[in-house]
Structure formats: structure tokens, C-alpha cells
Amino acid sequence: MKDSLPEALSPEACANKIFEISGARFEAAIAADLWQKILKHKWLMSEKLGRDIGLRTACIDFLENMDQALREYMDYKRKDILTDMGAQRISAEIWDTISDSQPPKQLVQKRIILPLKEEDLSRKHGVTPPKTIVFFGPPGTGKTHFVKAIAGVLAWWYIEILPSMLMVDGPDRIGANLHAVMEKARALEEAVVFIDEFEEIAASRHAANRVDKSITNEFLKQVPLLKNKGNKILFVCATNYIRQLDAALLRPGRFDCIIPVGGLDEDGRRTILERLMSRLNINAANVDLGLIVKMTARFTPADIEYLFQQVAQFSFEREFSLKQNYEVTTETFVEILPRIRPSLTDEIIEEFQKDIITYSRV
Ligand SMILES: Nc1ncnc2c1ncn2[C@@H]1O[C@H](COP(=O)(O)OP(=O)(O)O)[C@@H](O)[C@H]1O
Ligand SMILES: [Mg+2]
């Protein structure tokens, strides 16, 4: 019983005690904290060994093992944070689902992935790896997909922050919640922190809006921390409505890259179509892929996924009612395609082109 009673020493006395025993000098506040731990360690060791090991042995043993214990503690904390934030590992293969010809794949490769991976080469040539990025473009064009793909090839943690998570405590607390999230993310070694639908929390609806001031102010505080060289945190936001974002956020020096994600070219569509075809009950020899590529002009990746859902449902129902094997053919696609309107209309493309001119920065 006597052993487990903490000795009530002042912080200075703790520092002196530790110094007497080990020769190591700690700041008083830290020493007070360490002293408590040393006492606990003494109790634990004595229990284990079935005899009183004495303060001197406990203190020396504790300090010797402190490095290890600290490392274990940090690993433990990190695991806690990962679960808490819903951090995910993303397969590197998702990068290969994107055609090399699909913008902005090449740009992302050269401007983001390589500089972050090739740190020494970046330093040698004075290239500053980007840390803060915005993707913008019409819905369904693959912005979220790109962010996941980046986390995948970098082999960094992927942490998606929903605007609703930041808004739970009301509009005034959005900045404070972002602050807490970023503090936790920093404890991880390497992470992509992603806020999707960024306009929901960063739109400038009115000049004095509490919402955008809270998030804008916090973001401006985070920028220098993110740009700190030792930090391996990539902060990415995506928005369908770049025009709505608070102008203060988009000024130079804040986001390193503002990148448009737009329509697919033929090769981009072909890559996605081929991948999705493999999931259908289909004999590839019976399908004119070239024709389908032509017929899906102005389809976004989301539209193409929708098309495949419709085709799959159609062929499933056919086989169910006919009671015999139904294989998807070109005709199946030709029948279903006219029912689906591509998301990218003339008007949307025209507005997007204007946004590219006004906002892009790479
Ligand atoms: N290059 C691609 N290859 C395959 N699927 C893709 C590709 N780009 C996007 N997708 C898929 O299309 C859908 C819409 O993409 P998403 O990234 O959510 O668009 P956005 O975030 O721009 O609205 C998602 O299901 C996504 O997985
Ligand atoms: Mg998205």
C-alpha cells in the first residue's frame, strides 16, 4: 500500500530528484509528469517481480525505456486517430483505371505525385511540392476518384472529411472543427486530407457570412503549417461550384494548384468502358466498342456507370423472363443509350471553359 502512494513533491523537487538519480535534467513541468510515471512504473515493476525494486532502479529503468515507450504510445495514438477519422488505405491500382490521356492525369502525375515522391530531386531543382489543392469541375467527372487515386499511388492515408462533420456544432464552430481535424491529421505521418463538396462550407454567400469567415480564417492559419517542409499532409478540396468559393481562399499563395476536371476524350471513355464491360454477361467479340465510345460523347464517368447499371439490369431481367442465357451485345447498348442524357451539355461545357480561364492555377 505504501508503495502506491504518490509522493507529493513540487515540480522543482521532482526535477531535482530525477537529476540526483539519473543525471538527466528536465524542465520542472515535464519532470513532475515524469515523476508520476516513474512512481507508477515502480509500483508495476514491484508487483511483477514480487518485491520492492526501489526508486532508483525504477527511475533508471523508466528513463532507459522511455524512448521505446514513447514510440509505442505514439503508434497507439496514431491507431486511435486513424479509426476516429475513418482513415483508409486506397489501392494503388485505382490510378490505372484512369486513362493516361484523361486530363488532368498527366498534370497530377508531374505536378503533385512526382514532387511528393522524389523529395531529393525536388529539393535539388528548387521545386516546392504542392500541399494544398482544389479540384473543380461539373458533377460526376471524377474529382473524388482522382483524389483517391493520388492517395493510392502515394501510399498515404486517405481521410475524407464530410462538410456535415465540420458543421455538426453549428456554423461558428466549422473553423474550430477543421482545426481539430488538422491537428489529428498532423500526428499521422503521411495523409491526404480531403474535403468534398467544399462549397458547402466555403461558399461566400454574403460578405459577412459567419460560415465562410470561420472556415476561411482557419484555412489561412493552416496554410503555413501545411507548407512546413517536414509535414507530409496533402490537403485537397473538391467542388462542383468553384465560383461560389470565398475569393479570399482562392488568392495566390493559398491553394498551390487549382485544377479543372472535365470531360473524357475517346480514350478516356474506352478505358472506363472496357473495365465495366468485364462485369457484364458479355462476349466481347459481339460488342462494337468503337461504336459505344462514339455514342457516349459528353458522358461523364458517372453517366457511364449509370449506363452500365441500366444495361446490367436489362440483361438480368431479360434472362429472368426468357429463362435462357441472355448475353449483352451492341444492340443492347444501342437500345439503352438513347434513354440516357449525357450530363455535359453545351451550356455546362461553355461555363466550365470560362471557369478554367478564370480560376485554373497549376
Ligand atoms: N477514370 C475513371 N475510371 C473509372 N471510374 C471512374 C473514373 N472517374 C470516375 N469514376 C467513377 O465515376 C463516378 C463519379 O466519379 P466521382 O469521382 O465521384 O465524380 P465527382 O467527384 O467529380 O462528382 C464514381 O463512381 C467514380 O468511381
Ligand atoms: Mg465527388
CSV table of C-alpha atoms and ligand atoms in Angstrom, one decimal:
chain,number,residue,atom,x,y,z
A,1,MET,CA,0.0,0.0,0.0
A,2,LYS,CA,2.8,2.3,1.0
A,3,ASP,CA,4.4,1.8,-2.5
A,4,SER,CA,1.4,3.1,-4.4
A,5,LEU,CA,1.0,6.3,-2.5
A,6,PRO,CA,2.2,9.1,-4.8
A,7,GLU,CA,4.8,11.3,-3.1
A,8,ALA,CA,3.6,14.9,-3.3
A,9,LEU,CA,6.6,16.7,-4.5
A,10,SER,CA,6.7,20.2,-6.1
A,11,PRO,CA,7.6,20.2,-9.8
A,12,GLU,CA,11.1,21.6,-8.9
A,13,ALA,CA,11.6,18.8,-6.4
A,14,CYS,CA,10.7,16.2,-9.0
A,15,ALA,CA,13.3,17.7,-11.4
A,16,ASN,CA,15.9,17.6,-8.6
A,17,LYS,CA,15.1,14.0,-7.6
A,18,ILE,CA,15.3,12.8,-11.2
A,19,PHE,CA,18.6,14.7,-11.7
A,20,GLU,CA,20.0,13.2,-8.5
A,21,ILE,CA,19.2,9.7,-9.6
A,22,SER,CA,19.9,9.8,-13.3
A,23,GLY,CA,21.9,12.9,-14.0
A,24,ALA,CA,19.3,14.0,-16.5
A,25,ARG,CA,17.9,17.5,-16.2
A,26,PHE,CA,14.2,18.0,-17.2
A,27,GLU,CA,12.1,21.1,-17.2
A,28,ALA,CA,10.0,21.3,-13.9
A,29,ALA,CA,6.6,20.7,-15.5
A,30,ILE,CA,7.8,17.8,-17.6
A,31,ALA,CA,9.7,16.4,-14.6
A,32,ALA,CA,6.5,16.5,-12.5
A,33,ASP,CA,4.7,14.5,-15.1
A,34,LEU,CA,7.6,12.0,-15.4
A,35,TRP,CA,7.8,11.6,-11.7
A,36,GLN,CA,4.2,10.4,-11.5
A,37,LYS,CA,5.0,7.9,-14.3
A,38,ILE,CA,8.2,6.7,-12.5
A,39,LEU,CA,6.2,6.1,-9.4
A,40,LYS,CA,3.6,4.1,-11.4
A,41,HIS,CA,6.5,2.2,-13.1
A,42,LYS,CA,8.0,1.4,-9.7
A,43,TRP,CA,4.7,0.0,-8.5
A,44,LEU,CA,4.1,-2.0,-11.7
A,45,MET,CA,7.7,-3.5,-11.7
A,46,SER,CA,7.5,-4.3,-8.0
A,47,GLU,CA,4.2,-6.1,-8.5
A,48,LYS,CA,5.6,-8.1,-11.4
A,49,LEU,CA,8.7,-9.1,-9.5
A,50,GLY,CA,7.0,-9.6,-6.1
A,51,ARG,CA,9.5,-7.3,-4.3
A,52,ASP,CA,10.1,-3.6,-3.9
A,53,ILE,CA,12.5,-2.6,-6.6
A,54,GLY,CA,13.2,0.9,-5.1
A,55,LEU,CA,13.0,4.3,-6.6
A,56,ARG,CA,16.5,4.4,-8.1
A,57,THR,CA,16.0,1.3,-10.2
A,58,ALA,CA,12.5,2.3,-11.2
A,59,CYS,CA,13.7,5.7,-12.3
A,60,ILE,CA,16.7,4.5,-14.3
A,61,ASP,CA,14.7,1.7,-15.9
A,62,PHE,CA,11.9,4.0,-16.8
A,63,LEU,CA,14.1,6.6,-18.4
A,64,GLU,CA,16.0,4.0,-20.4
A,65,ASN,CA,12.8,2.6,-21.8
A,66,MET,CA,11.2,5.9,-22.3
A,67,ASP,CA,12.1,6.2,-25.9
A,68,GLN,CA,10.5,2.8,-26.7
A,69,ALA,CA,7.5,3.6,-24.5
A,70,LEU,CA,7.0,6.9,-26.2
A,71,ARG,CA,7.2,5.3,-29.6
A,72,GLU,CA,4.7,2.7,-28.6
A,73,TYR,CA,2.4,5.4,-27.2
A,74,MET,CA,2.6,7.4,-30.5
A,75,ASP,CA,1.8,4.2,-32.5
A,76,TYR,CA,-1.1,3.6,-30.2
A,77,LYS,CA,-2.4,7.2,-30.5
A,78,ARG,CA,-2.0,7.1,-34.3
A,79,LYS,CA,-4.1,4.0,-34.5
A,80,ASP,CA,-6.8,5.7,-32.4
A,81,ILE,CA,-6.7,8.7,-34.7
A,82,LEU,CA,-6.9,6.6,-37.8
A,83,THR,CA,-10.1,4.8,-36.6
A,84,ASP,CA,-11.5,8.1,-35.3
A,85,MET,CA,-11.1,9.8,-38.6
A,86,GLY,CA,-12.0,6.8,-40.8
A,87,ALA,CA,-8.7,6.8,-42.5
A,88,GLN,CA,-8.4,4.3,-45.3
A,89,ARG,CA,-5.7,2.7,-47.4
A,90,ILE,CA,-6.5,3.0,-51.1
A,91,SER,CA,-5.2,0.5,-53.6
A,92,ALA,CA,-2.6,1.9,-56.0
A,93,GLU,CA,-4.5,0.3,-58.9
A,94,ILE,CA,-7.2,2.9,-58.9
A,95,TRP,CA,-4.7,5.2,-60.7
A,96,ASP,CA,-4.6,2.7,-63.6
A,97,THR,CA,-8.4,2.9,-64.1
A,98,ILE,CA,-7.8,6.5,-65.4
A,99,SER,CA,-6.6,6.7,-69.0
A,100,ASP,CA,-3.3,8.4,-69.5
A,101,SER,CA,-5.0,10.7,-71.9
A,102,GLN,CA,-7.6,11.9,-69.4
A,103,PRO,CA,-6.9,15.3,-68.1
A,104,PRO,CA,-5.6,16.1,-65.5
A,105,LYS,CA,-3.8,12.8,-65.1
A,106,GLN,CA,-0.5,13.9,-66.6
A,107,LEU,CA,-0.6,17.1,-64.8
A,108,VAL,CA,-1.3,15.4,-61.5
A,109,GLN,CA,1.5,13.0,-62.1
A,110,LYS,CA,4.1,15.7,-62.9
A,111,ARG,CA,3.0,18.4,-60.6
A,112,ILE,CA,1.8,16.5,-57.5
A,113,ILE,CA,2.8,12.9,-57.3
A,114,LEU,CA,6.4,13.1,-58.6
A,115,PRO,CA,7.4,16.1,-56.5
A,116,LEU,CA,6.0,14.5,-53.3
A,117,LYS,CA,7.7,11.2,-54.1
A,118,GLU,CA,11.0,12.4,-55.4
A,119,GLU,CA,11.8,14.7,-52.5
A,120,ASP,CA,15.6,14.9,-53.1
A,121,LEU,CA,15.2,15.7,-56.8
A,122,SER,CA,12.6,18.3,-56.0
A,123,ARG,CA,14.9,20.0,-53.5
A,124,LYS,CA,17.8,19.8,-55.9
A,125,HIS,CA,15.9,21.7,-58.5
A,126,GLY,CA,14.0,24.1,-56.2
A,127,VAL,CA,10.6,22.5,-56.9
A,128,THR,CA,8.2,23.0,-54.0
A,129,PRO,CA,5.8,20.0,-53.7
A,130,PRO,CA,2.2,21.2,-53.6
A,131,LYS,CA,0.4,20.8,-50.3
A,132,THR,CA,-3.0,22.5,-50.9
A,133,ILE,CA,-5.1,21.6,-53.9
A,134,VAL,CA,-8.6,22.3,-55.3
A,135,PHE,CA,-10.2,20.2,-58.0
A,136,PHE,CA,-13.2,21.7,-59.7
A,137,GLY,CA,-15.5,20.7,-62.5
A,138,PRO,CA,-19.0,19.5,-63.2
A,139,PRO,CA,-20.5,16.7,-61.1
A,140,GLY,CA,-19.6,13.2,-61.9
A,141,THR,CA,-16.4,14.0,-63.8
A,142,GLY,CA,-14.1,12.1,-61.4
A,143,LYS,CA,-12.8,14.6,-58.9
A,144,THR,CA,-13.2,12.3,-55.9
A,145,HIS,CA,-11.9,9.5,-58.0
A,146,PHE,CA,-8.7,11.5,-58.7
A,147,VAL,CA,-8.1,12.3,-55.0
A,148,LYS,CA,-8.4,8.6,-54.1
A,149,ALA,CA,-6.1,7.7,-56.9
A,150,ILE,CA,-3.5,10.1,-55.6
A,151,ALA,CA,-3.7,8.7,-52.1
A,152,GLY,CA,-3.4,5.2,-53.6
A,153,VAL,CA,-0.2,5.9,-55.7
A,154,LEU,CA,1.4,7.9,-52.9
A,155,ALA,CA,0.5,5.1,-50.4
A,156,TRP,CA,-0.6,7.7,-48.0
A,157,TRP,CA,-3.7,7.5,-45.7
A,158,TYR,CA,-6.9,8.8,-47.3
A,159,ILE,CA,-9.1,10.8,-44.9
A,160,GLU,CA,-12.3,12.1,-46.2
A,161,ILE,CA,-13.9,14.9,-44.2
A,162,LEU,CA,-17.6,15.5,-44.9
A,163,PRO,CA,-18.7,19.1,-44.7
A,164,SER,CA,-21.5,17.8,-42.4
A,165,MET,CA,-18.9,16.5,-39.9
A,166,LEU,CA,-17.4,20.0,-39.7
A,167,MET,CA,-20.9,21.6,-39.4
A,168,VAL,CA,-22.3,19.4,-36.6
A,169,ASP,CA,-21.6,22.1,-33.9
A,170,GLY,CA,-23.1,25.0,-35.8
A,171,PRO,CA,-21.7,27.5,-38.3
A,172,ASP,CA,-19.4,29.2,-35.8
A,173,ARG,CA,-17.6,26.0,-35.0
A,174,ILE,CA,-16.7,24.9,-38.5
A,175,GLY,CA,-13.2,26.6,-38.3
A,176,ALA,CA,-12.6,25.1,-34.8
A,177,ASN,CA,-13.6,21.6,-36.1
A,178,LEU,CA,-11.3,21.9,-39.1
A,179,HIS,CA,-8.5,22.9,-36.7
A,180,ALA,CA,-9.1,19.8,-34.6
A,181,VAL,CA,-9.1,17.6,-37.7
A,182,MET,CA,-5.9,19.1,-39.0
A,183,GLU,CA,-4.2,18.7,-35.6
A,184,LYS,CA,-5.1,15.0,-35.6
A,185,ALA,CA,-4.0,14.6,-39.2
A,186,ARG,CA,-0.6,16.0,-38.4
A,187,ALA,CA,0.0,13.2,-35.9
A,188,LEU,CA,-0.1,10.8,-38.8
A,189,GLU,CA,3.0,10.5,-40.9
A,190,GLU,CA,1.5,10.7,-44.4
A,191,ALA,CA,-2.1,11.5,-45.3
A,192,VAL,CA,-4.3,13.0,-47.9
A,193,VAL,CA,-7.0,15.0,-46.1
A,194,PHE,CA,-9.9,15.5,-48.5
A,195,ILE,CA,-12.9,17.8,-48.1
A,196,ASP,CA,-15.5,17.0,-50.8
A,197,GLU,CA,-18.3,19.4,-51.7
A,198,PHE,CA,-16.1,22.2,-50.4
A,199,GLU,CA,-18.6,24.9,-51.4
A,200,GLU,CA,-20.9,23.7,-48.7
A,201,ILE,CA,-18.7,25.2,-46.0
A,202,ALA,CA,-16.6,27.6,-48.0
A,203,ALA,CA,-19.1,29.5,-50.1
A,204,SER,CA,-19.2,33.2,-49.8
A,205,ARG,CA,-23.0,33.8,-49.8
A,206,HIS,CA,-22.8,37.1,-48.0
A,207,ALA,CA,-19.9,39.4,-47.4
A,208,ALA,CA,-20.1,39.0,-43.6
A,209,ASN,CA,-21.2,35.3,-43.5
A,210,ARG,CA,-20.2,33.6,-40.3
A,211,VAL,CA,-19.7,30.3,-42.1
A,212,ASP,CA,-17.1,31.4,-44.6
A,213,LYS,CA,-15.3,33.6,-42.2
A,214,SER,CA,-14.9,30.7,-39.8
A,215,ILE,CA,-13.5,28.3,-42.4
A,216,THR,CA,-11.6,30.9,-44.3
A,217,ASN,CA,-9.8,32.1,-41.2
A,218,GLU,CA,-8.9,28.7,-40.1
A,219,PHE,CA,-7.7,27.6,-43.5
A,220,LEU,CA,-5.5,30.7,-43.7
A,221,LYS,CA,-3.9,29.6,-40.4
A,222,GLN,CA,-3.4,26.1,-41.6
A,223,VAL,CA,-1.6,27.0,-44.9
A,224,PRO,CA,1.8,27.9,-43.3
A,225,LEU,CA,1.6,24.7,-41.2
A,226,LEU,CA,0.8,22.6,-44.2
A,227,LYS,CA,3.7,24.1,-46.1
A,228,ASN,CA,6.2,23.3,-43.4
A,229,LYS,CA,8.6,21.0,-45.2
A,230,GLY,CA,8.6,18.2,-42.6
A,231,ASN,CA,4.9,17.8,-43.0
A,232,LYS,CA,3.6,15.1,-45.2
A,233,ILE,CA,-0.1,16.2,-45.3
A,234,LEU,CA,-1.8,16.9,-48.6
A,235,PHE,CA,-4.9,19.0,-48.2
A,236,VAL,CA,-7.3,18.6,-51.1
A,237,CYS,CA,-10.7,20.1,-51.6
A,238,ALA,CA,-13.2,19.4,-54.5
A,239,THR,CA,-16.1,21.5,-55.6
A,240,ASN,CA,-18.7,21.5,-58.4
A,241,TYR,CA,-19.1,25.2,-58.0
A,242,ILE,CA,-15.8,27.0,-57.9
A,243,ARG,CA,-17.5,30.4,-58.4
A,244,GLN,CA,-19.2,30.1,-55.1
A,245,LEU,CA,-16.0,29.8,-53.1
A,246,ASP,CA,-14.9,32.7,-50.9
A,247,ALA,CA,-12.5,34.8,-53.1
A,248,ALA,CA,-10.1,35.1,-50.1
A,249,LEU,CA,-9.5,31.3,-50.3
A,250,LEU,CA,-8.5,31.4,-54.0
A,251,ARG,CA,-5.9,34.2,-53.8
A,252,PRO,CA,-2.4,33.2,-54.8
A,253,GLY,CA,-0.3,31.6,-52.0
A,254,ARG,CA,-3.2,29.7,-50.5
A,255,PHE,CA,-4.0,26.8,-52.8
A,256,ASP,CA,-0.9,25.7,-54.7
A,257,CYS,CA,-2.9,24.2,-57.5
A,258,ILE,CA,-6.5,24.8,-58.7
A,259,ILE,CA,-7.1,22.1,-61.2
A,260,PRO,CA,-10.1,21.6,-63.6
A,261,VAL,CA,-11.5,18.1,-64.0
A,262,GLY,CA,-13.7,18.0,-67.1
A,263,GLY,CA,-14.9,15.7,-69.9
A,264,LEU,CA,-13.5,12.5,-71.2
A,265,ASP,CA,-11.9,12.0,-74.6
A,266,GLU,CA,-12.4,8.8,-76.6
A,267,ASP,CA,-9.5,7.0,-75.0
A,268,GLY,CA,-10.7,8.0,-71.5
A,269,ARG,CA,-14.2,6.6,-72.2
A,270,ARG,CA,-12.7,3.5,-73.8
A,271,THR,CA,-10.7,2.8,-70.7
A,272,ILE,CA,-13.7,3.1,-68.4
A,273,LEU,CA,-16.0,1.1,-70.8
A,274,GLU,CA,-13.6,-1.8,-71.1
A,275,ARG,CA,-13.3,-2.1,-67.3
A,276,LEU,CA,-17.0,-2.0,-66.8
A,277,MET,CA,-17.7,-4.5,-69.7
A,278,SER,CA,-15.8,-7.1,-67.9
A,279,ARG,CA,-18.5,-7.2,-65.2
A,280,LEU,CA,-21.4,-7.8,-67.7
A,281,ASN,CA,-22.6,-11.2,-69.1
A,282,ILE,CA,-21.0,-10.4,-72.4
A,283,ASN,CA,-18.9,-11.9,-75.2
A,284,ALA,CA,-16.5,-9.1,-76.1
A,285,ALA,CA,-16.3,-10.3,-79.7
A,286,ASN,CA,-20.0,-9.4,-80.1
A,287,VAL,CA,-19.7,-5.8,-79.0
A,288,ASP,CA,-18.6,-2.9,-81.2
A,289,LEU,CA,-16.7,-1.0,-78.5
A,290,GLY,CA,-15.7,1.7,-81.0
A,291,LEU,CA,-19.4,2.5,-81.7
A,292,ILE,CA,-20.2,2.7,-78.0
A,293,VAL,CA,-17.2,5.0,-77.5
A,294,LYS,CA,-18.6,7.3,-80.2
A,295,MET,CA,-22.1,7.1,-78.8
A,296,THR,CA,-21.0,8.1,-75.3
A,297,ALA,CA,-19.6,11.5,-76.2
A,298,ARG,CA,-20.2,14.0,-73.4
A,299,PHE,CA,-20.8,11.2,-70.9
A,300,THR,CA,-19.1,11.7,-67.6
A,301,PRO,CA,-17.7,8.7,-65.7
A,302,ALA,CA,-20.8,8.9,-63.5
A,303,ASP,CA,-23.0,8.7,-66.7
A,304,ILE,CA,-21.1,5.7,-68.0
A,305,GLU,CA,-21.5,3.9,-64.7
A,306,TYR,CA,-25.2,4.7,-64.8
A,307,LEU,CA,-25.4,3.3,-68.4
A,308,PHE,CA,-23.8,0.0,-67.2
A,309,GLN,CA,-26.2,-0.3,-64.3
A,310,GLN,CA,-29.1,0.1,-66.8
A,311,VAL,CA,-27.5,-2.5,-69.2
A,312,ALA,CA,-26.9,-4.9,-66.4
A,313,GLN,CA,-30.4,-4.6,-65.0
A,314,PHE,CA,-31.8,-5.0,-68.6
A,315,SER,CA,-29.9,-8.2,-69.3
A,316,PHE,CA,-30.7,-9.6,-65.9
A,317,GLU,CA,-34.5,-9.0,-66.4
A,318,ARG,CA,-34.3,-10.5,-69.9
A,319,GLU,CA,-32.7,-13.7,-68.8
A,320,PHE,CA,-35.2,-13.9,-65.9
A,321,SER,CA,-38.2,-13.6,-68.1
A,322,LEU,CA,-36.9,-15.6,-71.1
A,323,LYS,CA,-35.5,-18.4,-68.8
A,324,GLN,CA,-32.4,-18.7,-71.1
A,325,ASN,CA,-28.9,-17.2,-71.2
A,326,TYR,CA,-29.0,-13.6,-72.2
A,327,GLU,CA,-25.8,-12.1,-73.5
A,328,VAL,CA,-25.3,-8.3,-73.9
A,329,THR,CA,-24.5,-7.3,-77.4
A,330,THR,CA,-24.0,-4.0,-79.3
A,331,GLU,CA,-27.8,-3.9,-79.8
A,332,THR,CA,-28.4,-3.9,-76.1
A,333,PHE,CA,-26.3,-0.8,-75.8
A,334,VAL,CA,-27.9,0.8,-78.9
A,335,GLU,CA,-31.3,0.2,-77.3
A,336,ILE,CA,-30.5,1.7,-73.9
A,337,LEU,CA,-28.1,4.5,-74.8
A,338,PRO,CA,-30.7,6.9,-76.2
A,339,ARG,CA,-32.5,6.7,-72.8
A,340,ILE,CA,-29.6,8.3,-71.0
A,341,ARG,CA,-28.9,12.0,-71.4
A,342,PRO,CA,-25.2,13.0,-71.1
A,343,SER,CA,-24.5,15.3,-68.2
A,344,LEU,CA,-22.2,17.6,-70.2
A,345,THR,CA,-24.4,19.9,-72.2
A,346,ASP,CA,-23.2,22.8,-74.4
A,347,GLU,CA,-24.0,25.2,-71.7
A,348,ILE,CA,-22.2,23.4,-68.9
A,349,ILE,CA,-19.1,23.0,-71.1
A,350,GLU,CA,-19.1,26.6,-72.0
A,351,GLU,CA,-19.4,27.7,-68.4
A,352,PHE,CA,-16.7,25.3,-67.4
A,353,GLN,CA,-14.4,26.7,-70.1
A,354,LYS,CA,-14.9,30.2,-68.6
A,355,ASP,CA,-14.1,28.8,-65.1
A,356,ILE,CA,-10.9,27.2,-66.4
A,357,ILE,CA,-9.7,30.6,-67.7
A,358,THR,CA,-10.7,32.5,-64.5
A,359,TYR,CA,-9.6,30.0,-61.8
A,360,SER,CA,-7.1,27.4,-63.0
A,361,ARG,CA,-3.7,27.6,-61.5
A,362,VAL,CA,-1.2,24.8,-61.9
B,1,LIG,N1,-11.4,7.3,-64.6
B,1,LIG,C1,-12.3,6.6,-64.1
B,1,LIG,N2,-12.4,5.3,-64.2
B,1,LIG,C2,-13.4,4.6,-63.6
B,1,LIG,N3,-14.4,5.1,-62.9
B,1,LIG,C3,-14.3,6.4,-62.7
B,1,LIG,C4,-13.3,7.2,-63.2
B,1,LIG,N4,-13.5,8.5,-62.9
B,1,LIG,C5,-14.6,8.5,-62.1
B,1,LIG,N5,-15.1,7.2,-62.0
B,1,LIG,C6,-16.3,6.8,-61.3
B,1,LIG,O1,-17.4,7.6,-61.7
B,1,LIG,C7,-18.2,8.0,-60.6
B,1,LIG,C8,-18.2,9.5,-60.5
B,1,LIG,O2,-16.9,10.0,-60.1
B,1,LIG,P1,-16.6,11.0,-58.9
B,1,LIG,O3,-15.1,10.9,-58.7
B,1,LIG,O4,-17.5,10.7,-57.8
B,1,LIG,O5,-17.0,12.4,-59.6
B,1,LIG,P2,-17.1,13.8,-58.9
B,1,LIG,O6,-16.4,13.7,-57.6
B,1,LIG,O7,-16.4,14.7,-59.9
B,1,LIG,O8,-18.5,14.1,-58.7
B,1,LIG,C9,-17.6,7.4,-59.4
B,1,LIG,O9,-18.3,6.2,-59.1
B,1,LIG,C10,-16.2,7.0,-59.8
B,1,LIG,O10,-15.7,5.9,-59.1
B,2,MG,MG,-17.2,14.0,-55.7
